[in-house]
Short mmCIF file of C-alpha atoms and ligand atoms in Angstrom, two decimals:
data_model
loop_
_atom_site.label_atom_id
_atom_site.label_comp_id
_atom_site.label_asym_id
_atom_site.label_seq_id
_atom_site.Cartn_x
_atom_site.Cartn_y
_atom_site.Cartn_z
CA MET A 10 -2.83 3.02 19.48
CA SER A 11 -5.16 4.72 21.86
CA THR A 12 -3.22 6.11 24.79
CA GLU A 13 -6.24 5.83 27.07
CA PHE A 14 -6.22 2.02 26.82
CA PRO A 15 -5.02 0.64 30.12
CA TYR A 16 -3.46 -2.60 28.86
CA GLU A 17 -0.61 -3.41 26.54
CA ASN A 18 -1.46 -4.83 23.12
CA ARG A 19 -1.59 -8.62 23.34
CA ILE A 20 -2.16 -11.11 20.53
CA PHE A 21 -4.02 -14.29 21.50
CA ASP A 22 -3.31 -16.34 18.38
CA PRO A 23 -0.26 -15.92 16.10
CA ALA A 24 -2.61 -16.49 13.13
CA GLU A 25 -3.86 -12.94 13.73
CA THR A 26 -0.59 -11.51 12.49
CA MET A 27 -0.06 -13.84 9.52
CA PRO A 28 1.49 -12.12 6.47
CA ARG A 29 -1.21 -11.38 3.87
CA ALA A 30 0.34 -13.67 1.26
CA ASP A 31 0.25 -16.63 3.68
CA LEU A 32 -3.28 -15.69 4.64
CA HIS A 33 -4.39 -15.74 1.01
CA ALA A 34 -2.81 -19.17 0.46
CA LEU A 35 -4.58 -20.50 3.56
CA GLN A 36 -7.89 -18.96 2.46
CA LEU A 37 -7.60 -20.60 -0.96
CA GLN A 38 -6.89 -24.01 0.53
CA ARG A 39 -9.79 -23.61 2.97
CA LEU A 40 -12.13 -22.39 0.24
CA ARG A 41 -11.48 -25.58 -1.73
CA GLU A 42 -12.15 -27.65 1.38
CA THR A 43 -15.33 -25.70 2.00
CA VAL A 44 -16.58 -26.29 -1.55
CA ALA A 45 -15.85 -30.01 -1.09
CA ARG A 46 -17.77 -30.09 2.21
CA ALA A 47 -20.67 -28.01 0.91
CA GLY A 48 -20.89 -30.32 -2.11
CA GLN A 49 -22.17 -33.00 0.25
CA VAL A 50 -25.28 -30.91 0.98
CA PRO A 51 -27.97 -31.54 -1.68
CA PHE A 52 -28.83 -27.82 -1.82
CA TYR A 53 -25.26 -26.81 -2.74
CA ALA A 54 -24.62 -29.94 -4.81
CA SER A 55 -27.34 -29.05 -7.30
CA LEU A 56 -26.22 -25.40 -7.53
CA PHE A 57 -22.58 -26.43 -8.01
CA LYS A 58 -23.54 -28.97 -10.67
CA LYS A 59 -25.35 -26.34 -12.70
CA GLU A 60 -22.32 -24.03 -12.65
CA GLY A 61 -19.67 -26.75 -13.03
CA ILE A 62 -18.15 -25.96 -9.66
CA THR A 63 -15.83 -28.53 -8.11
CA PRO A 64 -13.10 -28.05 -5.48
CA GLU A 65 -10.49 -28.47 -8.26
CA SER A 66 -12.10 -25.70 -10.30
CA ILE A 67 -11.28 -23.19 -7.53
CA LYS A 68 -7.88 -22.04 -8.77
CA THR A 69 -7.61 -18.59 -7.18
CA LEU A 70 -9.52 -16.59 -4.58
CA ASP A 71 -11.19 -14.72 -7.45
CA ASP A 72 -13.05 -17.95 -8.20
CA LEU A 73 -15.11 -17.16 -5.12
CA ARG A 74 -17.14 -14.93 -7.42
CA ARG A 75 -18.31 -17.96 -9.42
CA LEU A 76 -19.97 -19.41 -6.34
CA PRO A 77 -23.70 -18.92 -5.74
CA PHE A 78 -25.04 -16.58 -3.07
CA THR A 79 -27.03 -17.88 -0.14
CA ASN A 80 -29.46 -16.01 2.03
CA LYS A 81 -31.90 -16.38 4.90
CA SER A 82 -34.61 -17.82 2.66
CA ASP A 83 -32.29 -20.72 1.69
CA MET A 84 -32.06 -21.55 5.37
CA ARG A 85 -35.83 -21.40 5.69
CA ASP A 86 -36.31 -23.55 2.57
CA ASN A 87 -34.00 -26.14 4.10
CA TYR A 88 -35.57 -25.95 7.55
CA PRO A 89 -34.59 -27.09 10.09
CA LEU A 90 -31.07 -28.41 9.42
CA GLY A 91 -31.03 -29.18 5.70
CA LEU A 92 -27.86 -27.15 5.13
CA CYS A 93 -25.83 -29.35 7.49
CA ALA A 94 -22.94 -31.19 5.87
CA VAL A 95 -22.42 -33.75 8.63
CA PRO A 96 -24.58 -36.60 9.91
CA ARG A 97 -26.86 -35.63 12.75
CA ALA A 98 -24.83 -37.73 15.18
CA GLU A 99 -21.83 -35.44 14.67
CA LEU A 100 -23.66 -32.32 15.82
CA ALA A 101 -22.56 -31.07 19.22
CA ARG A 102 -24.88 -28.07 19.55
CA ILE A 103 -27.70 -26.29 17.78
CA HIS A 104 -28.27 -22.55 18.06
CA GLY A 105 -30.94 -20.51 16.40
CA SER A 106 -32.04 -17.09 15.45
CA SER A 107 -35.63 -16.05 15.90
CA GLY A 108 -35.34 -13.17 13.47
CA THR A 109 -37.92 -10.43 13.44
CA THR A 110 -40.26 -12.19 11.05
CA GLY A 111 -41.14 -15.72 10.07
CA MET A 112 -39.70 -19.06 11.10
CA PRO A 113 -36.60 -19.39 13.23
CA THR A 114 -33.45 -20.63 11.55
CA PHE A 115 -31.17 -23.20 13.14
CA VAL A 116 -27.43 -23.50 12.98
CA GLY A 117 -25.54 -26.72 13.75
CA TYR A 118 -22.03 -27.00 15.24
CA THR A 119 -19.67 -29.95 15.52
CA ARG A 120 -17.21 -30.29 18.43
CA ASN A 121 -14.50 -28.80 16.22
CA ASP A 122 -16.77 -25.90 15.26
CA LEU A 123 -17.35 -25.12 18.94
CA ASP A 124 -13.65 -25.32 19.65
CA MET A 125 -12.80 -23.00 16.77
CA TRP A 126 -15.59 -20.59 17.79
CA ALA A 127 -14.30 -20.30 21.37
CA GLY A 128 -10.87 -19.45 19.92
CA LEU A 129 -12.29 -16.73 17.69
CA CYS A 130 -14.14 -15.10 20.58
CA ALA A 131 -11.01 -15.35 22.74
CA ARG A 132 -9.03 -13.50 20.06
CA PHE A 133 -11.18 -10.39 20.00
CA LEU A 134 -11.71 -10.40 23.75
CA VAL A 135 -7.94 -10.37 24.29
CA ALA A 136 -7.52 -7.74 21.57
CA GLY A 137 -9.94 -5.64 23.60
CA GLY A 138 -8.17 -6.03 26.91
CA LEU A 139 -9.42 -9.29 28.48
CA ARG A 140 -6.84 -11.03 30.63
CA PRO A 141 -6.97 -14.28 32.64
CA GLU A 142 -7.10 -12.36 35.93
CA HIS A 143 -10.34 -10.56 35.03
CA THR A 144 -13.92 -11.35 36.00
CA VAL A 145 -16.54 -10.91 33.28
CA GLN A 146 -20.27 -10.51 33.72
CA VAL A 147 -22.07 -11.98 30.71
CA SER A 148 -25.47 -10.33 30.44
CA PHE A 149 -26.44 -11.87 27.11
CA GLY A 150 -29.22 -14.41 26.98
CA TYR A 151 -27.99 -17.99 27.36
CA GLY A 152 -30.12 -20.01 25.00
CA LEU A 153 -30.66 -20.40 21.30
CA PHE A 154 -29.15 -16.91 20.84
CA THR A 155 -25.44 -17.26 20.09
CA GLY A 156 -24.36 -14.32 22.27
CA GLY A 157 -24.40 -15.99 25.71
CA PHE A 158 -22.76 -19.35 25.06
CA GLY A 159 -20.50 -17.98 22.31
CA LEU A 160 -18.88 -15.38 24.53
CA HIS A 161 -18.97 -17.68 27.56
CA TYR A 162 -16.65 -20.24 26.01
CA GLY A 163 -14.45 -17.49 24.55
CA ILE A 164 -13.92 -16.07 28.04
CA GLU A 165 -13.22 -19.54 29.38
CA ARG A 166 -10.62 -20.00 26.64
CA VAL A 167 -8.89 -16.80 27.76
CA GLY A 168 -8.93 -18.13 31.32
CA ALA A 169 -10.92 -15.30 32.92
CA ALA A 170 -13.68 -15.87 35.49
CA ILE A 171 -17.30 -15.70 34.34
CA ILE A 172 -20.44 -14.53 36.05
CA PRO A 173 -23.08 -16.04 33.74
CA ALA A 174 -25.75 -13.55 34.77
CA ALA A 175 -27.70 -13.94 31.49
CA SER A 176 -30.09 -11.18 30.43
CA GLY A 177 -32.87 -9.50 32.36
CA ASN A 178 -33.57 -8.88 36.04
CA THR A 179 -31.53 -5.72 35.87
CA SER A 180 -31.50 -4.89 39.57
CA ARG A 181 -30.07 -8.35 40.25
CA GLN A 182 -27.41 -7.71 37.59
CA ILE A 183 -26.40 -4.60 39.52
CA MET A 184 -26.37 -6.46 42.82
CA LEU A 185 -24.05 -9.05 41.22
CA MET A 186 -21.76 -6.29 40.00
CA ARG A 187 -21.64 -4.62 43.39
CA ASP A 188 -20.92 -7.84 45.23
CA LEU A 189 -18.67 -9.69 42.77
CA GLN A 190 -16.82 -6.69 41.28
CA PRO A 191 -16.39 -7.74 37.62
CA GLU A 192 -14.08 -5.53 35.56
CA VAL A 193 -15.75 -6.47 32.28
CA LEU A 194 -19.35 -6.39 31.03
CA ILE A 195 -20.68 -8.23 27.98
CA CYS A 196 -24.12 -7.46 26.57
CA THR A 197 -25.85 -5.39 23.90
CA PRO A 198 -25.06 -1.67 23.96
CA SER A 199 -28.72 -0.80 24.59
CA TYR A 200 -28.77 -3.08 27.62
CA ALA A 201 -25.71 -1.32 29.04
CA LEU A 202 -27.63 1.97 28.99
CA ASN A 203 -30.54 0.21 30.65
CA ILE A 204 -28.23 -1.07 33.40
CA ALA A 205 -26.87 2.46 33.98
CA GLU A 206 -30.37 3.87 34.23
CA VAL A 207 -31.63 1.21 36.66
CA CYS A 208 -28.48 1.70 38.70
CA ARG A 209 -29.24 5.41 39.10
CA SER A 210 -32.85 4.67 39.98
CA MET A 211 -31.54 2.44 42.80
CA GLY A 212 -29.68 5.47 44.13
CA LEU A 213 -26.28 4.16 42.96
CA ASP A 214 -23.78 5.88 40.71
CA PRO A 215 -23.05 3.56 37.73
CA ARG A 216 -19.64 5.17 37.43
CA GLU A 217 -18.77 3.78 40.85
CA LEU A 218 -19.24 0.17 39.72
CA SER A 219 -16.11 -1.94 39.35
CA LEU A 220 -16.42 -2.11 35.54
CA LYS A 221 -13.41 -1.00 33.50
CA PHE A 222 -14.36 -2.00 29.98
CA ALA A 223 -17.04 -3.79 28.00
CA HIS A 224 -17.52 -5.75 24.79
CA PHE A 225 -20.77 -4.87 23.07
CA GLY A 226 -22.37 -6.39 20.01
CA GLY A 227 -25.46 -8.01 18.61
CA GLU A 228 -27.14 -4.81 17.48
CA MET A 229 -26.51 -1.58 15.63
CA TRP A 230 -25.09 1.33 17.64
CA THR A 231 -23.40 4.59 16.82
CA GLU A 232 -20.20 6.36 17.88
CA ASP A 233 -22.30 8.85 19.88
CA MET A 234 -23.92 5.96 21.68
CA ARG A 235 -20.45 4.65 22.54
CA ALA A 236 -19.47 8.05 23.98
CA GLN A 237 -22.63 8.14 26.04
CA ILE A 238 -22.22 4.62 27.44
CA GLU A 239 -18.57 5.32 28.27
CA ARG A 240 -19.56 8.49 30.09
CA GLU A 241 -22.42 6.93 32.00
CA LEU A 242 -20.53 3.84 33.14
CA ASP A 243 -16.99 5.24 33.13
CA ILE A 244 -15.69 2.40 30.97
CA LEU A 245 -14.10 1.77 27.59
CA ALA A 246 -16.56 0.19 25.17
CA PHE A 247 -15.46 -2.21 22.41
CA ASN A 248 -17.51 -3.28 19.42
CA ASN A 249 -17.76 -6.85 18.14
CA TYR A 250 -19.78 -8.28 15.30
CA GLY A 251 -21.14 -11.59 14.16
CA LEU A 252 -24.26 -13.41 13.08
CA SER A 253 -25.65 -16.79 13.90
CA GLU A 254 -25.85 -18.03 10.31
CA ILE A 255 -22.08 -17.65 10.02
CA ILE A 256 -21.16 -18.68 13.59
CA GLY A 257 -22.38 -16.06 16.10
CA PRO A 258 -20.09 -13.48 17.76
CA GLY A 259 -16.48 -13.83 16.61
CA VAL A 260 -16.61 -12.70 12.99
CA SER A 261 -14.85 -9.47 13.93
CA GLY A 262 -13.96 -7.31 16.91
CA GLU A 263 -12.04 -4.19 17.87
CA CYS A 264 -8.50 -4.01 19.18
CA ALA A 265 -7.21 -1.29 21.48
CA ALA A 266 -7.11 1.18 18.57
CA ARG A 267 -10.92 0.95 18.44
CA SER A 268 -11.00 2.06 14.88
CA GLY A 269 -12.76 -0.70 13.03
CA MET A 270 -13.29 -4.37 13.84
CA HIS A 271 -10.60 -6.87 12.77
CA LEU A 272 -12.16 -9.49 10.51
CA GLN A 273 -11.03 -13.02 11.34
CA GLU A 274 -10.06 -13.59 7.75
CA ASP A 275 -8.40 -16.96 8.21
CA HIS A 276 -11.90 -18.28 8.98
CA PHE A 277 -14.15 -16.01 6.93
CA LEU A 278 -13.91 -14.62 3.42
CA VAL A 279 -15.63 -11.27 3.55
CA GLU A 280 -16.83 -9.41 0.47
CA CYS A 281 -18.40 -5.96 0.44
CA LEU A 282 -20.80 -5.74 -2.49
CA ASP A 283 -23.21 -3.26 -3.97
CA PRO A 284 -26.52 -4.85 -2.87
CA ASP A 285 -28.16 -4.06 -6.22
CA THR A 286 -25.47 -4.99 -8.73
CA LEU A 287 -23.69 -7.51 -6.46
CA GLU A 288 -20.39 -6.10 -7.73
CA PRO A 289 -17.61 -5.29 -5.22
CA VAL A 290 -17.54 -1.73 -3.95
CA GLU A 291 -14.30 0.24 -3.51
CA ASP A 292 -12.37 0.02 -0.24
CA TYR A 293 -13.90 2.31 2.41
CA ALA A 294 -17.22 2.47 0.51
CA TYR A 295 -20.40 1.12 2.05
CA GLY A 296 -21.75 -2.14 0.75
CA GLU A 297 -23.46 -5.32 1.88
CA LEU A 298 -21.22 -7.79 3.67
CA VAL A 299 -21.27 -11.20 2.04
CA ILE A 300 -19.50 -13.85 4.09
CA THR A 301 -18.16 -17.32 3.31
CA ALA A 302 -17.38 -19.43 6.37
CA LEU A 303 -14.15 -21.26 5.57
CA THR A 304 -13.82 -23.67 8.46
CA ARG A 305 -17.35 -24.61 9.53
CA GLU A 306 -17.72 -28.38 9.51
CA ALA A 307 -21.41 -28.70 10.36
CA MET A 308 -22.66 -25.83 8.22
CA PRO A 309 -20.31 -24.52 5.56
CA MET A 310 -21.87 -21.22 4.49
CA ILE A 311 -21.14 -19.99 0.99
CA ARG A 312 -21.43 -16.28 0.13
CA TYR A 313 -24.08 -15.59 2.74
CA ARG A 314 -25.81 -12.27 2.14
CA THR A 315 -25.83 -10.77 5.61
CA ARG A 316 -27.90 -7.67 4.66
CA ASP A 317 -25.54 -5.72 6.93
CA ILE A 318 -24.16 -2.51 5.46
CA ALA A 319 -20.60 -1.57 6.40
CA ALA A 320 -17.32 -0.49 4.79
CA LEU A 321 -14.01 -2.36 4.71
CA ASP A 322 -10.65 -0.83 5.56
CA PRO A 323 -7.56 -2.62 4.15
CA CYS A 324 -5.11 -0.27 5.86
CA PRO A 325 -2.68 -2.08 8.22
CA CYS A 326 -3.42 -1.50 11.90
CA ALA A 327 -0.85 -0.34 14.45
CA CYS A 328 -1.71 -3.34 16.65
CA GLY A 329 0.08 -5.74 14.27
CA ARG A 330 -2.95 -7.78 13.25
CA THR A 331 -2.84 -8.15 9.50
CA SER A 332 -6.55 -8.51 8.83
CA ARG A 333 -8.73 -5.97 7.13
CA ARG A 334 -11.12 -4.13 9.40
CA MET A 335 -14.82 -3.47 9.01
CA GLY A 336 -16.38 -0.24 10.17
CA ARG A 337 -19.56 -0.07 12.17
CA VAL A 338 -22.63 -1.65 10.69
CA VAL A 339 -24.60 1.44 9.69
CA GLY A 340 -27.77 -0.41 8.83
CA ARG A 341 -29.28 -3.42 7.18
CA THR A 342 -30.62 -3.50 3.66
CA ASP A 343 -33.90 -4.72 5.10
CA ASP A 344 -33.89 -1.91 7.73
CA MET A 345 -33.22 0.79 5.20
CA LEU A 346 -36.26 2.99 4.97
CA ILE A 347 -36.97 4.35 1.54
CA ILE A 348 -38.92 7.46 2.33
CA ARG A 349 -40.27 9.11 -0.78
CA GLY A 350 -37.22 7.94 -2.69
CA VAL A 351 -34.65 8.92 -0.06
CA ASN A 352 -32.70 6.11 1.60
CA VAL A 353 -32.58 6.50 5.35
CA PHE A 354 -30.97 4.23 7.90
CA PRO A 355 -32.20 4.21 11.50
CA SER A 356 -28.56 4.82 12.54
CA GLN A 357 -28.67 8.25 10.84
CA ILE A 358 -31.70 9.13 12.93
CA GLU A 359 -29.90 7.92 16.06
CA GLU A 360 -26.87 10.06 15.24
CA ALA A 361 -29.07 13.11 14.73
CA LEU A 362 -30.93 12.56 18.00
CA LEU A 363 -27.82 12.12 20.06
CA ALA A 364 -26.41 15.35 18.64
CA VAL A 365 -29.23 17.29 20.32
CA GLU A 366 -28.83 18.15 23.96
CA GLY A 367 -31.93 17.07 25.82
CA ALA A 368 -32.74 14.02 23.70
CA ALA A 369 -32.22 10.68 25.46
CA PRO A 370 -30.83 7.67 23.55
CA HIS A 371 -34.22 5.98 23.75
CA TYR A 372 -36.33 6.27 20.66
CA LEU A 373 -38.75 4.43 18.41
CA ILE A 374 -39.11 5.03 14.69
CA GLU A 375 -42.51 4.29 13.22
CA VAL A 376 -43.21 4.15 9.50
CA ASN A 377 -46.69 4.34 8.04
CA ARG A 378 -48.07 4.73 4.56
CA PRO A 379 -51.33 6.66 4.68
CA ASN A 380 -52.61 7.48 1.17
CA ASN A 381 -49.64 5.62 -0.35
CA LEU A 382 -47.17 8.17 0.99
CA ASP A 383 -44.46 7.10 3.42
CA GLU A 384 -44.51 8.93 6.71
CA VAL A 385 -41.98 8.59 9.49
CA SER A 386 -42.59 9.53 13.07
CA VAL A 387 -39.96 9.35 15.76
CA LYS A 388 -40.83 9.06 19.41
CA VAL A 389 -37.98 10.49 21.45
CA GLU A 390 -37.58 10.45 25.18
CA VAL A 391 -36.60 13.71 26.79
CA ARG A 392 -33.75 13.53 29.30
CA PRO A 393 -35.16 13.91 32.83
CA GLU A 394 -33.21 17.12 33.47
CA PHE A 395 -34.65 18.69 30.29
CA PHE A 396 -38.21 17.50 30.75
CA SER A 397 -40.51 20.41 31.41
CA ASP A 398 -44.20 21.18 31.50
CA LYS A 399 -43.52 24.44 29.69
CA MET A 400 -44.94 23.98 26.19
CA SER A 401 -42.55 26.50 24.65
CA GLU A 402 -39.46 24.67 25.91
CA MET A 403 -40.68 21.31 24.69
CA GLN A 404 -41.67 22.85 21.36
CA ALA A 405 -38.18 24.34 20.98
CA LEU A 406 -36.55 20.99 21.76
CA ARG A 407 -38.80 19.25 19.26
CA ASP A 408 -37.87 21.79 16.60
CA ARG A 409 -34.16 21.30 17.27
CA ILE A 410 -34.52 17.53 16.90
CA ASP A 411 -36.63 17.95 13.78
CA ARG A 412 -34.03 20.22 12.14
CA LYS A 413 -31.17 17.93 13.10
CA ILE A 414 -32.89 14.84 11.65
CA GLN A 415 -33.62 16.77 8.47
CA ALA A 416 -29.97 17.84 8.23
CA TYR A 417 -28.68 14.29 8.80
CA THR A 418 -31.16 12.43 6.60
CA GLY A 419 -32.68 14.89 4.14
CA ILE A 420 -36.20 13.91 5.12
CA HIS A 421 -38.79 15.49 7.31
CA VAL A 422 -40.13 13.35 10.12
CA THR A 423 -42.74 13.97 12.77
CA VAL A 424 -41.04 14.17 16.14
CA GLU A 425 -43.02 13.25 19.21
CA LEU A 426 -41.44 13.95 22.57
CA VAL A 427 -42.30 11.55 25.33
CA ALA A 428 -41.62 11.58 29.08
CA PRO A 429 -38.45 9.97 30.50
CA LYS A 430 -38.58 6.18 30.90
CA THR A 431 -41.67 5.65 28.78
CA ILE A 432 -40.07 3.84 25.84
CA GLU A 433 -39.68 0.15 26.56
CA ARG A 434 -36.13 -0.81 27.59
CA SER A 435 -34.46 -3.83 26.08
CA VAL A 436 -32.61 -6.56 27.90
CA GLY A 437 -31.21 -7.84 24.59
CA LYS A 438 -31.54 -6.35 21.14
CA ALA A 439 -33.48 -3.09 21.22
CA VAL A 440 -36.41 -2.67 18.85
CA ARG A 441 -35.89 0.71 17.17
CA VAL A 442 -38.13 0.52 14.13
CA VAL A 443 -41.76 -0.44 13.69
CA ASP A 444 -42.54 -0.50 10.00
CA ASN A 445 -46.31 -0.73 9.73
CA ARG A 446 -46.03 -0.93 5.95
CA LYS A 447 -44.46 -4.39 6.25
CA LEU A 448 -46.97 -5.55 8.84
CA ARG A 449 -49.83 -4.86 6.46
CA SER A 450 -48.32 -6.25 3.28
O1 DLL B 56 -26.30 -11.10 17.25
C1 DLL B 56 -24.39 -12.56 17.16
C2 DLL B 56 -23.72 -11.71 18.16
C3 DLL B 56 -23.98 -11.89 19.50
C4 DLL B 56 -22.77 -10.77 17.77
C5 DLL B 56 -23.33 -11.13 20.43
C6 DLL B 56 -22.08 -10.02 18.69
C7 DLL B 56 -22.36 -10.21 20.03
P1 DLL B 56 -27.87 -12.80 15.37
O2 DLL B 56 -28.84 -12.84 16.48
O3 DLL B 56 -27.98 -13.80 14.30
O4 DLL B 56 -26.40 -12.96 15.93
O5 DLL B 56 -27.92 -11.35 14.76
C8 DLL B 56 -27.00 -10.97 13.79
O6 DLL B 56 -27.08 -8.65 14.49
O7 DLL B 56 -26.55 -9.52 11.06
C9 DLL B 56 -26.29 -7.57 12.54
O8 DLL B 56 -27.40 -7.03 11.85
C10 DLL B 56 -26.50 -7.43 14.04
N1 DLL B 56 -25.24 -7.21 14.72
C11 DLL B 56 -24.48 -8.11 15.38
N2 DLL B 56 -23.40 -7.49 15.91
C12 DLL B 56 -23.47 -6.18 15.56
C13 DLL B 56 -22.65 -5.03 15.78
C14 DLL B 56 -25.78 -12.11 16.81
N3 DLL B 56 -21.54 -5.06 16.51
C15 DLL B 56 -27.24 -9.54 13.37
N4 DLL B 56 -23.06 -3.86 15.23
C16 DLL B 56 -26.23 -9.08 12.35
C17 DLL B 56 -24.19 -3.78 14.48
C18 DLL B 56 -24.65 -6.01 14.79
N5 DLL B 56 -24.99 -4.82 14.26
#
């Protein structure tokens, strides 16, 4: 366990430490129930019929592999709530995801789903230090996005106090922090950096705020980004992962060891597959996460292809939780840039940038295809203290960034340095990539 963590390890729900054999038995029982529930949805019913799948035909967890995959387009084809397995009257809430392209997708929850979800969020919040005596500022959007309400009810379940600040109006966020003294911040990692920056521009030291730790999720971030946020805000930063199609936040989260996010495997069956062959990859190898929601009443999700690339770690954790852990999401299959045959994830570019002194963690990757050849340009903000009107200094910095990106990714990109605070800041999920090839096709 990390010695720097200021709280003792605490387990919110005994299910988190269930022996693996008991967990597997529970998963099998829940998988059968899920197949039965999903069978009431016409979309699944016709797929199951074709393959001869019935709840009774699920004899072992390996039978999961006989089940069909689902993906975002199935949700769109069954718009708005065609994948729901309960009558409309039983829905208690509807969330949605706008996505970056196309129609939104909606996700329905029953009362029991909401209750279970609050419990899952409470688990990872407690694993990452939340206690009933704390005050938490939630700076996620409260709305269709699952981040705000999802975490809100998780915090309530723990018994801590909530400042439901929602996202945006950053100077007001800082005023709330100064006056109400929360120990905990919840938002996207990019918004935390934005808060630190606005704080400094107001003449305040973000390290002097009352914050002690934070739970970040909802977007890709790197270990270097964590170090930077921790330095700038003088906090410990925890990672948590989830997606609206499966439930929202609460699929996994870090404990005090902060070395991988504990998957809540009594509620989700998580596979890590080669996205091309759809065969399982080895432990610790990167693959696409494919998730089956085992306890969702309103929307049982079967083998949902998340497009998120991560690796799974089966090694037992010192904290006592028995679940496997997932590493950071390093990219999405639909974010992966194939540049003249080389696969590049935006996270590799972020890692390279943050390894160069003088580069700020604010950047925008742009991909174009002039003359049918992919070209990548990266706009990078220079840190204020490194920004100079001396051409030679800026040229040298640009060369250092260029070489580092080449070393990390194997491709050459065009680096454009821009003045501090010129790249748009996010209040939610940061936009890091503009792929003009997709916009035109
Ligand atoms: O972002 C749910 C969430 C809210 C998770 C708040 C954690 C905290 P969606 O809007 O549907 O749901 O977006 C889901 O965001 O497939 C990942 O690509 C990405 N994502 C979420 N958490 C992380 C994370 C919410 N910790 C999509 N690291 C997912 C990297 C993340 N990517």
